[in-house]
Amino acid sequence: MSLAVDGLISGMDTTALINSLMTLEAGPQTLLKAKVTASNTLVTALQSLNSTVASLATLATKSVTADSLNLYTAKSSSSTVTTSASTSATSGSLDLVVTQLAQAQSGVTAAMSVAPTVDYTLVASNGAKTPITSASTSLDDVVSAINTADSGITATKIASGTDGAGVTQYRLQLVADKTGLAGAFALHAGTSAMVDGGTSTNLLTAPGAAVIRTAQDASITLWKGTAAEQAITSSTNTFADLLPGVAVTVSAVSTDPVTVSVSRDDAAVSTIAKTLVDSLNSLFALISTKSAVVNSTDSSGKAVVSGGVFTGDSTVRDVKQKILDAASYPVGGRSPSEIGISITKTGTLEFDADKFAAAMKSDPAFVKSVLSEISSRVASAATSASDKYDGMITGKITGQESLVKSLGTQIDSWDLRLVSRRASLERTYASMEVQLSNLNAQSAWLTAQVDGLNVSNGK
């Protein structure tokens, strides 16, 4: 608690005087606080930089392997046939005719109000039998039992009018979960033993029941009308690896041949290279912006030079140089500029799409090897800088955070020291006022004594 020490006797504004002295005393603490602010600003900037470098490492890693750059595009002459190509694709073409689409078996039982039994046997296309037991002859219980048996079919209860007595009737709609002949099934009323004995009833072939759609594989014909004509089937409407690394999906039957063609996707590889260069330049621009030195003037017109948060930071400078070297150094004794990736005089990279396209056309293997090596080196350098455990930037961040913690401890110590110093000054000036008061009282007493002597002496 502050003492009221303003100069009642001396007339001095001791509070203002103490505040001025405390401002001088707090100088070292003020410098510590400024260091904390600067360190926190640096930590924030480093965290942003670390995130950018880590993103670059992830991007570059995707292009490290040669296979990741083996990009092909597949096309179809018909909208009813779609294609997709993987990295294992090769150039080529194929004519095909779609003769049949895949479909899942579905059917409905005869109309009923209750189920004929609680025991059923599902017979798959391969003869495998799955016993199903319902809790009761309630159609809802039968539907629940079928759907929870994981038997490969889905049951639905559908209203189907009323019988002659006005009782509501229902049919069970049964649909295979998968298309193709392998999904064909029969649902028998009875146990598997009854099925084996041939005495059970197939609910889809009983009177009043119907198979709505039979199980069917998709089928295409290659080289139709030639001596090499060949039918290919699939349990789905997708034919995998019809051409190496190419999946073909059909959606309609055709009469005329549909041509599927596969070619190297040079544009996609160019996009990968450009994206990598753009990401590198974005990183370099971030570092340059935060390292820039700005010349300005203060309110008095005096020149002021202000450095950026990364100005003079050796860690950031080293990170930039390592990544730039990784992206621009020769590969196998040949410069990346041969494929359109070159370094500029300002320390950034430049991507020449036309030169890259020409190189891909003349020697795609070389282009992919150079791009793969550059990506590998950039990924390694970026990972080394941004690794969350021992990355260069991570270490710098950790060091700054430790510094902030240490400075905070020092600042807290200064708070106690300054409180003690203020109390000491207040006591000193309060004591001074007391001493002045005593001196004034003593002076007044002496003056009175002198005046008394003068009166007694007739003066």
PDB file of C-alpha atoms in Angstrom, residues 293-299 301-306:
ATOM      1  CA  VAL A 293      14.529  -4.313 -44.101  1.00  0.00           C
ATOM      2  CA  VAL A 294      12.258  -1.257 -44.251  1.00  0.00           C
ATOM      3  CA  ASN A 295      13.517   2.334 -44.337  1.00  0.00           C
ATOM      4  CA  SER A 296      11.173   4.923 -42.844  1.00  0.00           C
ATOM      5  CA  THR A 297      11.161   8.117 -40.747  1.00  0.00           C
ATOM      6  CA  ASP A 298       9.892   8.821 -37.255  1.00  0.00           C
ATOM      7  CA  SER A 299       7.699  11.718 -36.133  1.00  0.00           C
ATOM      8  CA  GLY A 301      11.749  13.141 -39.552  1.00  0.00           C
ATOM      9  CA  LYS A 302      14.707  11.061 -38.458  1.00  0.00           C
ATOM     10  CA  ALA A 303      15.529   8.054 -40.627  1.00  0.00           C
ATOM     11  CA  VAL A 304      14.549   4.714 -39.092  1.00  0.00           C
ATOM     12  CA  VAL A 305      15.629   1.288 -40.326  1.00  0.00           C
ATOM     13  CA  SER A 306      13.382  -1.614 -39.275  1.00  0.00           C
TER      14      SER A 306
END
